[in-house]
């Protein structure tokens, strides 16, 4: 189980392990938390009190300190796994659902014709449709898009990374995902 790390303003920064979260707790680096504790870590006995040390880790923690500059980047990194998840594993041309092994990253404007490898120029396509379209534009191949590409926001990107997400974490992230996102389907 991973913990969703936020900056103090509530912007997602990273998925971290419970042990990494415990280090932040122990160094008094947690500004605030959300959700019920999801794991309790126990340590050694305290010399003075004889009590065992204990840290309750919450599913969402906001970390004190400066916001790293990478958190403000505009577009999340593009990967096939995130692209396929954004498009719900559905081919943009035939509309059928496929296993990730049978999908490809399709460039609407082909790379060979100056098309960028970007969220707005890439969609999910099955191998058959990708081969049929080849290095042509969709209209040249008489293939129309069933849905349009879009750039996921930071909250969507955290969902698309493919982690096992707890209900508290999903509720928090989805609250900042536009209603128009396919993640709400």
mmCIF file of C-alpha atoms in Angstrom:
data_model
loop_
_atom_site.group_PDB
_atom_site.id
_atom_site.type_symbol
_atom_site.label_atom_id
_atom_site.label_comp_id
_atom_site.label_asym_id
_atom_site.label_seq_id
_atom_site.Cartn_x
_atom_site.Cartn_y
_atom_site.Cartn_z
ATOM 1 C CA UNK A 1 0.000 0.000 0.000
ATOM 2 C CA UNK A 2 1.370 3.394 -0.965
ATOM 3 C CA UNK A 3 0.792 6.760 0.674
ATOM 4 C CA UNK A 4 -0.173 9.805 -1.374
ATOM 5 C CA UNK A 5 2.286 12.595 -0.557
ATOM 6 C CA UNK A 6 1.088 16.170 -1.057
ATOM 7 C CA UNK A 7 2.736 19.539 -0.624
ATOM 8 C CA UNK A 8 1.283 21.848 2.053
ATOM 9 C CA UNK A 9 -1.077 23.406 -0.509
ATOM 10 C CA UNK A 10 -2.594 19.993 -1.326
ATOM 11 C CA UNK A 11 -0.951 19.354 -4.699
ATOM 12 C CA UNK A 12 0.075 15.713 -5.256
ATOM 13 C CA UNK A 13 3.827 15.152 -5.261
ATOM 14 C CA UNK A 14 4.425 11.403 -5.256
ATOM 15 C CA UNK A 15 3.378 7.950 -4.200
ATOM 16 C CA UNK A 16 5.625 6.847 -1.322
ATOM 17 C CA UNK A 17 5.907 3.680 0.754
ATOM 18 C CA UNK A 18 4.593 3.529 4.320
ATOM 19 C CA UNK A 19 8.205 3.333 5.525
ATOM 20 C CA UNK A 20 9.084 6.542 3.657
ATOM 21 C CA UNK A 21 6.000 8.138 5.212
ATOM 22 C CA UNK A 22 7.108 6.958 8.665
ATOM 23 C CA UNK A 23 10.421 8.779 8.215
ATOM 24 C CA UNK A 24 8.506 11.982 7.430
ATOM 25 C CA UNK A 25 6.305 11.475 10.518
ATOM 26 C CA UNK A 26 9.348 10.789 12.726
ATOM 27 C CA UNK A 27 11.107 13.939 11.542
ATOM 28 C CA UNK A 28 7.988 16.031 12.237
ATOM 29 C CA UNK A 29 7.602 16.728 8.527
ATOM 30 C CA UNK A 30 3.854 16.073 8.266
ATOM 31 C CA UNK A 31 1.781 19.271 8.097
ATOM 32 C CA UNK A 32 -1.621 17.545 7.937
ATOM 33 C CA UNK A 33 -3.257 14.236 7.003
ATOM 34 C CA UNK A 34 -6.463 12.938 5.457
ATOM 35 C CA UNK A 35 -8.266 9.644 5.938
ATOM 36 C CA UNK A 36 -8.254 7.140 8.720
ATOM 37 C CA UNK A 37 -4.877 5.591 9.606
ATOM 38 C CA UNK A 38 -4.251 2.725 7.212
ATOM 39 C CA UNK A 39 -1.225 1.173 8.882
ATOM 40 C CA UNK A 40 0.403 1.210 12.291
ATOM 41 C CA UNK A 41 4.174 0.828 12.496
ATOM 42 C CA UNK A 42 5.680 -0.172 15.813
ATOM 43 C CA UNK A 43 9.245 0.427 16.928
ATOM 44 C CA UNK A 44 11.372 -0.285 19.970
ATOM 45 C CA UNK A 45 10.746 0.492 23.633
ATOM 46 C CA UNK A 46 11.406 4.002 24.887
ATOM 47 C CA UNK A 47 14.009 4.055 27.632
ATOM 48 C CA UNK A 48 12.225 6.644 29.817
ATOM 49 C CA UNK A 49 8.640 5.450 29.624
ATOM 50 C CA UNK A 50 9.047 1.809 28.684
ATOM 51 C CA UNK A 51 6.360 2.299 26.024
ATOM 52 C CA UNK A 52 6.719 0.991 22.509
ATOM 53 C CA UNK A 53 7.025 3.693 19.865
ATOM 54 C CA UNK A 54 4.194 3.747 17.374
ATOM 55 C CA UNK A 55 3.422 5.682 14.182
ATOM 56 C CA UNK A 56 -0.044 5.678 12.623
ATOM 57 C CA UNK A 57 0.316 6.251 8.891
ATOM 58 C CA UNK A 58 -2.548 7.955 7.060
ATOM 59 C CA UNK A 59 -3.283 7.292 3.363
ATOM 60 C CA UNK A 60 -2.719 10.977 2.494
ATOM 61 C CA UNK A 61 -0.056 13.188 4.064
ATOM 62 C CA UNK A 62 0.897 16.785 3.351
ATOM 63 C CA UNK A 63 4.591 17.488 3.833
ATOM 64 C CA UNK A 64 5.989 20.697 5.304
ATOM 65 C CA UNK A 65 8.529 22.719 3.379
ATOM 66 C CA UNK A 66 9.073 24.237 -0.023
ATOM 67 C CA UNK A 67 7.290 22.906 -3.064
ATOM 68 C CA UNK A 68 9.738 21.264 -5.495
ATOM 69 C CA UNK A 69 9.720 22.870 -8.931
ATOM 70 C CA UNK A 70 8.817 19.564 -10.638
ATOM 71 C CA UNK A 71 5.403 19.687 -8.957
ATOM 72 C CA UNK A 72 4.489 22.705 -11.077
ATOM 73 C CA UNK A 73 5.211 21.187 -14.477
ATOM 74 C CA UNK A 74 2.310 21.641 -16.860
ATOM 75 C CA UNK A 75 2.024 18.251 -18.552
ATOM 76 C CA UNK A 76 2.689 14.886 -16.937
ATOM 77 C CA UNK A 77 5.146 12.549 -18.617
ATOM 78 C CA UNK A 78 3.605 10.463 -21.400
ATOM 79 C CA UNK A 79 3.906 6.680 -21.203
ATOM 80 C CA UNK A 80 2.026 3.876 -22.921
ATOM 81 C CA UNK A 81 0.609 2.583 -19.640
ATOM 82 C CA UNK A 82 -0.798 5.993 -18.683
ATOM 83 C CA UNK A 83 -2.028 6.660 -22.240
ATOM 84 C CA UNK A 84 -3.878 3.324 -22.384
ATOM 85 C CA UNK A 85 -5.386 3.947 -18.929
ATOM 86 C CA UNK A 86 -6.446 7.486 -19.950
ATOM 87 C CA UNK A 87 -8.211 6.012 -22.983
ATOM 88 C CA UNK A 88 -9.709 3.153 -20.912
ATOM 89 C CA UNK A 89 -7.917 0.495 -23.053
ATOM 90 C CA UNK A 90 -10.282 1.299 -25.949
ATOM 91 C CA UNK A 91 -9.109 1.736 -29.535
ATOM 92 C CA UNK A 92 -9.917 5.258 -30.732
ATOM 93 C CA UNK A 93 -10.769 3.957 -34.217
ATOM 94 C CA UNK A 94 -12.793 0.728 -33.827
ATOM 95 C CA UNK A 95 -14.053 1.324 -30.268
ATOM 96 C CA UNK A 96 -13.231 -2.166 -29.003
ATOM 97 C CA UNK A 97 -11.602 -2.838 -25.645
ATOM 98 C CA UNK A 98 -8.230 -4.618 -25.690
ATOM 99 C CA UNK A 99 -5.584 -6.066 -23.389
ATOM 100 C CA UNK A 100 -2.609 -3.669 -23.108
ATOM 101 C CA UNK A 101 -0.407 -6.123 -25.038
ATOM 102 C CA UNK A 102 -2.680 -5.658 -28.064
ATOM 103 C CA UNK A 103 -2.607 -1.836 -27.983
ATOM 104 C CA UNK A 104 -0.248 0.720 -29.491
ATOM 105 C CA UNK A 105 0.496 4.413 -29.106
ATOM 106 C CA UNK A 106 -1.006 5.951 -32.228
ATOM 107 C CA UNK A 107 0.106 9.373 -33.442
ATOM 108 C CA UNK A 108 -2.838 11.222 -34.989
ATOM 109 C CA UNK A 109 -0.413 13.262 -37.078
ATOM 110 C CA UNK A 110 2.257 10.640 -37.816
ATOM 111 C CA UNK A 111 5.777 11.198 -36.482
ATOM 112 C CA UNK A 112 7.056 10.784 -40.035
ATOM 113 C CA UNK A 113 5.026 13.878 -40.951
ATOM 114 C CA UNK A 114 6.196 16.028 -38.060
ATOM 115 C CA UNK A 115 3.684 14.876 -35.455
ATOM 116 C CA UNK A 116 4.734 15.354 -31.844
ATOM 117 C CA UNK A 117 4.957 12.576 -29.290
ATOM 118 C CA UNK A 118 2.570 14.373 -26.952
ATOM 119 C CA UNK A 119 -0.685 13.810 -25.064
ATOM 120 C CA UNK A 120 -2.606 15.896 -27.620
ATOM 121 C CA UNK A 121 -1.280 13.977 -30.637
ATOM 122 C CA UNK A 122 -1.421 10.448 -29.196
ATOM 123 C CA UNK A 123 -4.344 8.114 -28.729
ATOM 124 C CA UNK A 124 -4.737 4.409 -28.041
ATOM 125 C CA UNK A 125 -5.202 2.125 -31.053
ATOM 126 C CA UNK A 126 -5.335 -1.621 -31.530
ATOM 127 C CA UNK A 127 -2.577 -3.111 -33.657
ATOM 128 C CA UNK A 128 -4.964 -3.735 -36.572
ATOM 129 C CA UNK A 129 -6.257 -0.166 -36.760
ATOM 130 C CA UNK A 130 -2.775 1.282 -36.293
ATOM 131 C CA UNK A 131 -1.515 -0.829 -39.195
ATOM 132 C CA UNK A 132 -4.468 0.149 -41.403
ATOM 133 C CA UNK A 133 -3.910 3.862 -40.761
ATOM 134 C CA UNK A 134 -0.160 3.601 -41.310
ATOM 135 C CA UNK A 135 1.602 6.919 -41.836
ATOM 136 C CA UNK A 136 -1.502 8.715 -43.097
ATOM 137 C CA UNK A 137 -3.714 11.264 -41.382
ATOM 138 C CA UNK A 138 -7.012 9.776 -40.098
ATOM 139 C CA UNK A 139 -9.057 11.493 -42.818
ATOM 140 C CA UNK A 140 -6.688 10.191 -45.523
ATOM 141 C CA UNK A 141 -7.214 6.660 -44.215
ATOM 142 C CA UNK A 142 -10.997 7.255 -43.917
ATOM 143 C CA UNK A 143 -10.772 6.505 -40.186
ATOM 144 C CA UNK A 144 -12.432 8.854 -37.740
ATOM 145 C CA UNK A 145 -11.594 9.240 -34.057
ATOM 146 C CA UNK A 146 -14.248 8.046 -31.617
ATOM 147 C CA UNK A 147 -12.812 10.251 -28.863
ATOM 148 C CA UNK A 148 -10.393 13.147 -28.639
ATOM 149 C CA UNK A 149 -7.054 13.233 -26.834
ATOM 150 C CA UNK A 150 -6.459 15.491 -23.836
ATOM 151 C CA UNK A 151 -3.692 16.272 -21.359
ATOM 152 C CA UNK A 152 -4.375 14.793 -17.902
ATOM 153 C CA UNK A 153 -4.034 17.142 -14.949
ATOM 154 C CA UNK A 154 -1.720 16.388 -12.024
ATOM 155 C CA UNK A 155 -4.460 14.615 -10.013
ATOM 156 C CA UNK A 156 -5.423 12.446 -12.992
ATOM 157 C CA UNK A 157 -1.771 11.610 -13.565
ATOM 158 C CA UNK A 158 -1.510 10.226 -10.025
ATOM 159 C CA UNK A 159 -4.475 7.923 -10.778
ATOM 160 C CA UNK A 160 -3.100 6.886 -14.179
ATOM 161 C CA UNK A 161 0.174 5.682 -12.668
ATOM 162 C CA UNK A 162 -1.539 2.365 -11.987
ATOM 163 C CA UNK A 163 -1.158 2.042 -8.251
ATOM 164 C CA UNK A 164 -3.618 0.299 -5.965
ATOM 165 C CA UNK A 165 -5.441 3.338 -4.683
ATOM 166 C CA UNK A 166 -7.383 3.379 -1.413
ATOM 167 C CA UNK A 167 -10.894 4.870 -1.324
ATOM 168 C CA UNK A 168 -9.763 7.978 0.625
ATOM 169 C CA UNK A 169 -6.987 8.592 -1.905
ATOM 170 C CA UNK A 170 -9.294 8.089 -4.909
ATOM 171 C CA UNK A 171 -11.939 10.435 -3.456
ATOM 172 C CA UNK A 172 -9.293 13.122 -2.895
ATOM 173 C CA UNK A 173 -7.792 12.779 -6.383
ATOM 174 C CA UNK A 174 -11.108 12.537 -8.255
ATOM 175 C CA UNK A 175 -12.355 15.716 -6.569
ATOM 176 C CA UNK A 176 -9.820 17.639 -8.682
ATOM 177 C CA UNK A 177 -10.318 15.716 -11.922
ATOM 178 C CA UNK A 178 -12.513 17.537 -14.473
ATOM 179 C CA UNK A 179 -15.984 16.020 -14.941
ATOM 180 C CA UNK A 180 -15.178 15.705 -18.651
ATOM 181 C CA UNK A 181 -12.377 13.214 -17.907
ATOM 182 C CA UNK A 182 -12.864 9.615 -19.009
ATOM 183 C CA UNK A 183 -11.745 8.587 -15.504
ATOM 184 C CA UNK A 184 -15.253 9.483 -14.291
ATOM 185 C CA UNK A 185 -16.836 6.909 -16.658
#
